CSV table of C-alpha atoms and ligand atoms in Angstrom, one decimal:
chain,number,residue,atom,x,y,z
A,24,UNK,CA,-158.8,-118.7,125.1
A,25,UNK,CA,-162.4,-119.2,124.0
A,26,UNK,CA,-164.4,-116.0,124.1
A,27,UNK,CA,-168.2,-115.9,123.9
A,28,UNK,CA,-169.8,-112.7,122.8
A,29,UNK,CA,-173.5,-112.4,123.7
A,30,UNK,CA,-175.8,-109.8,122.0
A,31,UNK,CA,-173.3,-109.8,119.2
A,32,UNK,CA,-175.6,-108.4,116.5
A,33,UNK,CA,-175.6,-105.0,118.3
A,34,UNK,CA,-173.2,-102.1,117.9
A,35,UNK,CA,-170.5,-103.3,120.2
A,36,UNK,CA,-170.9,-107.0,119.3
A,37,UNK,CA,-170.5,-106.2,115.6
A,38,UNK,CA,-167.3,-104.2,116.2
A,39,UNK,CA,-165.9,-107.1,118.2
A,40,UNK,CA,-166.9,-109.4,115.3
A,41,UNK,CA,-165.1,-107.1,112.8
A,42,UNK,CA,-161.9,-107.1,115.0
A,43,UNK,CA,-161.9,-110.8,115.7
A,44,UNK,CA,-159.7,-111.8,112.8
A,45,UNK,CA,-156.9,-109.6,114.2
A,46,UNK,CA,-156.9,-111.5,117.5
A,47,UNK,CA,-155.7,-115.0,116.4
A,48,UNK,CA,-154.9,-115.9,120.0
A,49,UNK,CA,-158.7,-116.0,120.7
A,50,UNK,CA,-161.4,-118.4,119.5
A,51,UNK,CA,-164.6,-116.5,119.3
A,52,UNK,CA,-168.2,-117.7,119.4
A,53,UNK,CA,-170.7,-114.9,118.5
A,54,UNK,CA,-174.3,-115.3,119.7
A,55,UNK,CA,-177.4,-113.1,119.8
A,56,UNK,CA,-180.8,-113.8,121.4
A,57,UNK,CA,-181.8,-116.4,118.7
A,58,UNK,CA,-178.8,-118.6,119.6
A,59,UNK,CA,-178.5,-117.7,123.3
A,60,UNK,CA,-181.1,-115.8,125.1
A,61,UNK,CA,-179.4,-114.6,128.3
A,62,UNK,CA,-182.7,-114.3,130.1
A,63,UNK,CA,-183.0,-118.1,130.1
A,64,UNK,CA,-181.1,-119.9,132.8
A,65,UNK,CA,-181.9,-123.2,131.0
A,66,UNK,CA,-180.5,-121.9,127.7
A,67,UNK,CA,-177.3,-120.7,129.4
A,68,UNK,CA,-176.8,-123.9,131.3
A,69,UNK,CA,-177.2,-125.9,128.1
A,70,UNK,CA,-174.8,-123.7,126.2
A,71,UNK,CA,-172.1,-123.7,128.9
A,72,UNK,CA,-172.3,-127.5,129.1
A,73,UNK,CA,-171.9,-127.9,125.3
A,74,UNK,CA,-169.2,-125.2,124.8
A,75,UNK,CA,-165.9,-124.5,126.6
A,76,UNK,CA,-166.0,-120.9,127.5
A,77,UNK,CA,-163.1,-119.0,129.2
A,78,UNK,CA,-164.4,-115.5,128.9
A,79,UNK,CA,-167.7,-113.9,128.1
A,80,UNK,CA,-168.2,-110.3,126.7
A,81,UNK,CA,-171.7,-109.5,127.4
A,82,UNK,CA,-173.0,-107.0,124.8
A,83,UNK,CA,-176.6,-107.9,125.2
A,84,UNK,CA,-178.8,-105.2,126.6
A,85,UNK,CA,-182.2,-103.5,126.5
A,86,UNK,CA,-180.7,-100.2,125.3
A,87,UNK,CA,-183.8,-98.2,124.3
A,88,UNK,CA,-183.5,-95.5,127.0
A,89,UNK,CA,-186.9,-93.9,126.4
A,90,UNK,CA,-188.5,-97.3,125.6
A,91,UNK,CA,-187.5,-98.6,129.0
A,92,UNK,CA,-189.8,-96.1,130.8
A,93,UNK,CA,-192.8,-97.9,129.4
A,94,UNK,CA,-191.2,-101.4,129.5
A,95,UNK,CA,-189.8,-101.6,133.0
A,96,UNK,CA,-190.3,-105.4,133.3
A,97,UNK,CA,-188.5,-106.0,129.9
A,98,UNK,CA,-185.6,-103.7,130.8
A,99,UNK,CA,-185.1,-105.4,134.1
A,100,UNK,CA,-185.5,-108.9,132.8
A,101,UNK,CA,-182.6,-108.4,130.4
A,102,UNK,CA,-180.4,-105.8,132.0
A,103,UNK,CA,-180.7,-107.1,135.5
A,104,UNK,CA,-181.9,-110.7,135.6
A,105,UNK,CA,-180.2,-111.7,132.4
A,106,UNK,CA,-176.9,-110.2,133.6
A,107,UNK,CA,-177.3,-112.1,136.8
A,108,UNK,CA,-178.0,-115.5,135.1
A,109,UNK,CA,-175.0,-115.0,132.8
A,110,UNK,CA,-172.8,-114.1,135.8
A,111,UNK,CA,-173.9,-117.3,137.6
A,112,UNK,CA,-173.3,-119.4,134.5
A,113,UNK,CA,-169.8,-117.9,134.2
A,114,UNK,CA,-169.0,-118.8,137.8
A,115,UNK,CA,-170.1,-122.4,137.3
A,116,UNK,CA,-167.9,-122.6,134.2
A,117,UNK,CA,-165.0,-120.8,135.8
A,118,UNK,CA,-165.2,-118.1,133.1
A,119,UNK,CA,-164.3,-114.4,133.3
A,120,UNK,CA,-167.3,-112.1,132.6
A,121,UNK,CA,-166.8,-108.7,130.9
A,122,UNK,CA,-170.0,-106.8,131.4
A,123,UNK,CA,-170.9,-103.4,129.8
A,124,UNK,CA,-172.7,-100.7,131.7
A,125,UNK,CA,-173.4,-97.0,131.3
A,126,UNK,CA,-172.8,-93.4,132.4
A,127,UNK,CA,-176.6,-93.3,132.9
A,128,UNK,CA,-176.1,-94.9,136.3
A,129,UNK,CA,-175.3,-91.4,137.4
A,130,UNK,CA,-177.7,-88.6,137.9
A,131,UNK,CA,-175.4,-85.9,136.5
A,132,UNK,CA,-176.0,-83.5,139.3
A,133,UNK,CA,-172.5,-83.4,140.7
A,134,UNK,CA,-171.4,-80.3,138.7
A,135,UNK,CA,-168.9,-80.3,135.9
A,136,UNK,CA,-166.7,-83.0,137.5
A,137,UNK,CA,-166.1,-86.3,135.7
A,138,UNK,CA,-167.5,-89.3,137.5
A,139,UNK,CA,-165.0,-91.7,139.0
A,140,UNK,CA,-165.9,-95.4,139.2
A,141,UNK,CA,-166.3,-95.0,143.0
A,142,UNK,CA,-168.7,-92.1,142.9
A,143,UNK,CA,-172.2,-92.9,144.2
A,144,UNK,CA,-174.5,-94.0,141.4
A,145,UNK,CA,-178.1,-92.6,141.4
A,146,UNK,CA,-179.8,-93.3,138.1
A,147,UNK,CA,-182.6,-91.0,136.8
A,148,UNK,CA,-184.2,-93.4,134.4
A,149,UNK,CA,-185.6,-96.9,134.3
A,150,UNK,CA,-182.8,-97.9,131.9
A,151,UNK,CA,-180.1,-96.5,134.3
A,152,UNK,CA,-181.6,-98.3,137.3
A,153,UNK,CA,-181.8,-101.6,135.4
A,154,UNK,CA,-178.2,-101.2,134.4
A,155,UNK,CA,-177.1,-100.4,137.9
A,156,UNK,CA,-179.0,-103.4,139.2
A,157,UNK,CA,-177.3,-105.5,136.5
A,158,UNK,CA,-173.9,-104.3,137.7
A,159,UNK,CA,-174.8,-105.5,141.2
A,160,UNK,CA,-176.0,-108.9,139.9
A,161,UNK,CA,-172.6,-109.3,138.1
A,162,UNK,CA,-170.6,-108.3,141.2
A,163,UNK,CA,-172.7,-110.6,143.4
A,164,UNK,CA,-172.9,-113.7,141.0
A,165,UNK,CA,-169.7,-113.7,138.9
A,166,UNK,CA,-166.5,-114.8,140.7
A,167,UNK,CA,-164.4,-113.2,138.0
A,168,UNK,CA,-165.8,-110.1,136.5
A,169,UNK,CA,-165.0,-106.7,135.1
A,170,UNK,CA,-167.5,-104.0,134.3
A,171,UNK,CA,-166.9,-101.3,131.6
A,172,UNK,CA,-169.0,-98.2,132.0
A,173,UNK,CA,-169.2,-96.5,128.7
A,174,UNK,CA,-171.2,-93.5,127.3
A,175,UNK,CA,-172.9,-92.3,124.1
A,176,UNK,CA,-171.9,-95.5,122.1
A,177,UNK,CA,-172.1,-95.3,118.3
A,178,UNK,CA,-170.8,-97.3,115.4
A,179,UNK,CA,-171.3,-97.9,111.7
A,180,UNK,CA,-173.4,-100.9,112.8
A,181,UNK,CA,-176.9,-100.7,114.3
A,182,UNK,CA,-178.9,-97.7,115.2
A,183,UNK,CA,-177.4,-94.7,117.0
A,184,UNK,CA,-177.3,-90.9,117.2
A,185,UNK,CA,-174.7,-90.5,114.4
A,186,UNK,CA,-176.9,-92.3,111.9
A,187,UNK,CA,-180.0,-90.5,113.1
A,188,UNK,CA,-178.4,-87.1,112.6
A,189,UNK,CA,-177.0,-88.1,109.2
A,190,UNK,CA,-180.4,-89.3,108.0
A,191,UNK,CA,-182.3,-86.3,109.3
A,192,UNK,CA,-179.7,-83.8,108.1
A,193,UNK,CA,-180.2,-85.0,104.5
A,194,UNK,CA,-183.9,-84.3,104.5
A,195,UNK,CA,-184.3,-81.4,106.9
A,196,UNK,CA,-183.0,-77.8,106.7
A,197,UNK,CA,-182.6,-77.4,110.5
A,198,UNK,CA,-182.2,-79.8,113.4
A,199,UNK,CA,-182.8,-78.9,117.1
A,200,UNK,CA,-180.4,-80.7,119.4
A,201,UNK,CA,-180.0,-80.4,123.1
A,202,UNK,CA,-176.9,-78.5,124.5
A,203,UNK,CA,-177.5,-78.9,128.2
A,204,UNK,CA,-176.6,-82.7,128.3
A,205,UNK,CA,-172.9,-83.0,128.3
A,206,UNK,CA,-170.9,-86.2,128.1
A,207,UNK,CA,-168.4,-88.1,125.9
A,208,UNK,CA,-169.2,-90.0,122.8
A,209,UNK,CA,-167.6,-93.5,122.4
A,210,UNK,CA,-166.8,-95.1,119.1
A,211,UNK,CA,-167.7,-98.8,119.7
A,212,UNK,CA,-164.7,-99.9,117.7
A,213,UNK,CA,-162.4,-98.2,120.2
A,214,UNK,CA,-164.2,-99.8,123.1
A,215,UNK,CA,-164.1,-103.2,121.4
A,216,UNK,CA,-160.3,-102.9,120.8
A,217,UNK,CA,-159.7,-101.9,124.4
A,218,UNK,CA,-161.7,-104.8,125.7
A,219,UNK,CA,-159.8,-107.4,123.6
A,220,UNK,CA,-156.4,-105.8,124.4
A,221,UNK,CA,-157.1,-105.8,128.1
A,222,UNK,CA,-158.5,-109.3,128.5
A,223,UNK,CA,-155.1,-111.1,128.6
A,224,UNK,CA,-153.7,-108.5,131.0
A,225,UNK,CA,-156.4,-108.9,133.6
A,226,UNK,CA,-155.3,-110.5,136.9
A,227,UNK,CA,-156.6,-114.0,137.8
A,228,UNK,CA,-158.4,-112.7,140.8
A,229,UNK,CA,-160.6,-109.9,139.8
A,230,UNK,CA,-164.2,-109.4,140.9
A,231,UNK,CA,-166.6,-106.6,140.2
A,232,UNK,CA,-163.8,-104.2,139.1
A,233,UNK,CA,-165.4,-101.2,137.3
A,234,UNK,CA,-163.5,-99.3,134.6
A,235,UNK,CA,-164.9,-96.2,132.9
A,236,UNK,CA,-164.3,-96.0,129.2
A,237,UNK,CA,-165.2,-93.4,126.6
A,238,UNK,CA,-163.4,-91.5,123.9
A,239,UNK,CA,-161.4,-88.5,125.2
A,240,UNK,CA,-162.9,-85.0,125.2
A,241,UNK,CA,-166.2,-83.6,126.3
A,242,UNK,CA,-169.2,-82.3,124.3
A,243,UNK,CA,-172.9,-81.7,124.3
A,244,UNK,CA,-175.3,-83.6,122.0
A,245,UNK,CA,-175.5,-80.3,120.0
A,246,UNK,CA,-171.6,-80.2,119.6
A,247,UNK,CA,-171.7,-83.8,118.5
A,248,UNK,CA,-174.4,-83.2,115.9
A,249,UNK,CA,-172.7,-80.1,114.7
A,250,UNK,CA,-169.4,-82.1,114.2
A,251,UNK,CA,-171.2,-84.9,112.4
A,252,UNK,CA,-172.8,-82.5,109.9
A,253,UNK,CA,-169.6,-80.4,109.5
A,254,UNK,CA,-167.4,-83.5,108.9
A,255,UNK,CA,-169.9,-84.8,106.3
A,256,UNK,CA,-170.2,-81.4,104.6
A,257,UNK,CA,-174.0,-81.5,104.8
A,258,UNK,CA,-176.0,-78.2,104.3
A,259,UNK,CA,-178.1,-78.2,107.4
A,260,UNK,CA,-178.4,-75.9,110.4
A,261,UNK,CA,-178.1,-77.2,113.9
A,262,UNK,CA,-179.9,-75.2,116.5
A,263,UNK,CA,-179.1,-75.7,120.2
A,264,UNK,CA,-182.1,-76.2,122.5
A,265,UNK,CA,-182.7,-77.0,126.2
A,266,UNK,CA,-183.7,-80.4,127.3
A,267,UNK,CA,-186.8,-78.8,128.7
A,268,UNK,CA,-187.8,-77.8,125.1
A,269,UNK,CA,-187.3,-81.3,123.8
A,270,UNK,CA,-189.8,-84.0,124.8
A,271,UNK,CA,-188.1,-87.2,125.9
A,272,UNK,CA,-189.7,-89.8,128.1
A,273,UNK,CA,-186.6,-90.7,130.2
A,274,UNK,CA,-184.7,-88.2,132.3
A,275,UNK,CA,-181.0,-88.1,131.4
A,276,UNK,CA,-178.0,-86.7,133.3
A,277,UNK,CA,-177.0,-83.2,132.5
A,278,UNK,CA,-173.4,-84.0,133.0
A,279,UNK,CA,-172.1,-87.5,132.8
A,280,UNK,CA,-168.5,-87.4,131.7
A,281,UNK,CA,-166.6,-90.4,132.9
A,282,UNK,CA,-163.2,-90.1,134.5
A,283,UNK,CA,-160.9,-92.6,132.8
A,284,UNK,CA,-157.8,-92.2,135.0
A,285,UNK,CA,-158.1,-95.8,136.4
A,286,UNK,CA,-158.0,-97.7,133.0
A,287,UNK,CA,-155.3,-95.4,131.7
A,288,UNK,CA,-153.1,-95.9,134.7
A,289,UNK,CA,-153.7,-99.6,135.1
A,290,UNK,CA,-153.2,-100.5,131.4
A,291,UNK,CA,-151.3,-97.6,129.9
A,292,UNK,CA,-153.7,-97.2,127.0
A,293,UNK,CA,-154.0,-94.2,124.7
A,294,UNK,CA,-157.6,-93.3,124.1
A,295,UNK,CA,-158.5,-91.4,120.9
A,296,UNK,CA,-160.4,-88.1,121.0
A,297,UNK,CA,-164.1,-88.3,120.2
A,298,UNK,CA,-163.6,-86.3,117.0
A,299,UNK,CA,-161.0,-88.8,115.8
A,300,UNK,CA,-163.4,-91.7,116.6
A,301,UNK,CA,-166.2,-89.9,114.8
A,302,UNK,CA,-164.0,-89.3,111.7
A,303,UNK,CA,-163.2,-93.0,111.5
A,304,UNK,CA,-166.9,-94.0,112.1
A,305,UNK,CA,-168.1,-91.7,109.3
A,306,UNK,CA,-165.4,-93.3,107.0
A,307,UNK,CA,-166.7,-96.7,107.9
A,308,UNK,CA,-170.3,-95.7,107.2
A,309,UNK,CA,-169.3,-94.2,103.8
A,310,UNK,CA,-167.5,-97.6,102.9
B,414,NAP,N1,-175.9,-97.5,123.1
B,414,NAP,C1,-175.4,-96.7,124.0
B,414,NAP,O1,-175.4,-95.4,123.8
B,414,NAP,C2,-174.8,-97.2,125.2
B,414,NAP,C3,-174.2,-96.3,126.1
B,414,NAP,C4,-173.6,-96.8,127.3
B,414,NAP,C5,-173.7,-98.2,127.6
B,414,NAP,N2,-174.2,-99.0,126.7
B,414,NAP,C6,-174.2,-100.4,127.0
B,414,NAP,O2,-173.3,-101.1,126.1
B,414,NAP,C7,-173.8,-102.4,125.8
B,414,NAP,C8,-173.8,-102.6,124.3
B,414,NAP,O3,-174.7,-101.6,123.7
B,414,NAP,P1,-175.0,-101.6,122.2
B,414,NAP,O4,-175.3,-100.2,121.8
B,414,NAP,O5,-174.0,-102.3,121.4
B,414,NAP,O6,-176.4,-102.4,122.2
B,414,NAP,P2,-177.3,-102.8,121.0
B,414,NAP,O7,-176.8,-102.3,119.7
B,414,NAP,O8,-178.7,-102.4,121.4
B,414,NAP,O9,-177.2,-104.4,121.0
B,414,NAP,C9,-177.7,-105.2,122.0
B,414,NAP,C10,-177.9,-106.5,121.4
B,414,NAP,O10,-178.4,-107.4,122.4
B,414,NAP,C11,-179.4,-108.2,121.8
B,414,NAP,N3,-180.3,-108.8,122.7
B,414,NAP,C12,-181.6,-108.4,123.1
B,414,NAP,N4,-182.1,-109.2,123.9
B,414,NAP,C13,-181.2,-110.3,124.1
B,414,NAP,C14,-181.3,-111.5,124.9
B,414,NAP,N5,-182.3,-111.7,125.6
B,414,NAP,N6,-180.2,-112.3,124.8
B,414,NAP,C15,-179.1,-112.0,124.1
B,414,NAP,N7,-179.0,-110.9,123.3
B,414,NAP,C16,-180.1,-110.0,123.4
B,414,NAP,C17,-180.1,-107.3,120.8
B,414,NAP,O11,-180.9,-107.9,119.9
B,414,NAP,P3,-182.2,-107.1,119.3
B,414,NAP,O12,-181.7,-105.8,118.8
B,414,NAP,O13,-182.7,-108.1,118.3
B,414,NAP,O14,-183.1,-106.9,120.5
B,414,NAP,C18,-178.9,-106.6,120.2
B,414,NAP,O15,-178.3,-107.3,119.1
B,414,NAP,C19,-175.2,-102.5,126.5
B,414,NAP,O16,-175.0,-103.2,127.7
B,414,NAP,C20,-175.6,-101.1,126.7
B,414,NAP,O17,-176.4,-101.0,127.9
B,414,NAP,C21,-174.8,-98.6,125.5
């Protein structure tokens, strides 16, 4: 099976790249915007004419949540229109599309109850809206498609919360981190492995099937930061603060834990706890 990974220089793309050698049954092509800009219908048509593609894992995204508030057009162009173009190209080529979405499609106001795939999505941010629109583009345009909604993605590759906390904790005595936003961190390596394990098991007829995926467990950003610093043995205090005390452009859900019953039931997968994922990521960063 020939698998195309788009946006492959990002966190999830790099983890897929790292895992590729363990999946000899797949032939991978890794592209990022220089080789294949998914906002360009022309570039996509040309690429799919020149390459045999059976499956696409779309890791491309406008992922700057605050940045999107001031760049609505750019966020929509990539997360919505790009996803739609890619979905249409997959249909034309008869390829399966694995698309990645987010817990930020939810407003987080449903109380402390994990969101199921079927719960009504009402994003609070431009980023969340653009990702929800992207899901709809995929469902509408791709004849074979699966959407993974994930949350709080981090990796030893790219920029993310774990690396920000590590860097700040080394130079500052005290960090202020919000404790009224609760979710579940996801080590991108675990999501990457799950995607590759599941691809061969997907039924031939599958359209717009949404699966939630994060690591197990629940925490606030404060708990997450505390664990990062504790596991690394850094001498720095973490102080819990309210979102209201902390200026961020985009509004984020206060509670956006994803219910993973569907993926666990359908594919009998064991999902590591977020502390276990964090430990492995910190090891990878140290290496
Ligand atoms: N990060 C999170 O916390 C999080 C949480 C939930 C869901 N997700 C979703 O998970 C997916 C992967 O996230 P990630 O954190 O791995 O993202 P990432 O690290 O930001 O990587 C995205 C990649 O897409 C590339 N890209 C940008 N414009 C492109 C274009 N026009 N065509 C092709 N590639 C393009 C980026 O290149 P440049 O960097 O050069 O622009 C980057 O290499 C995204 O769909 C994201 O929305 C992320």
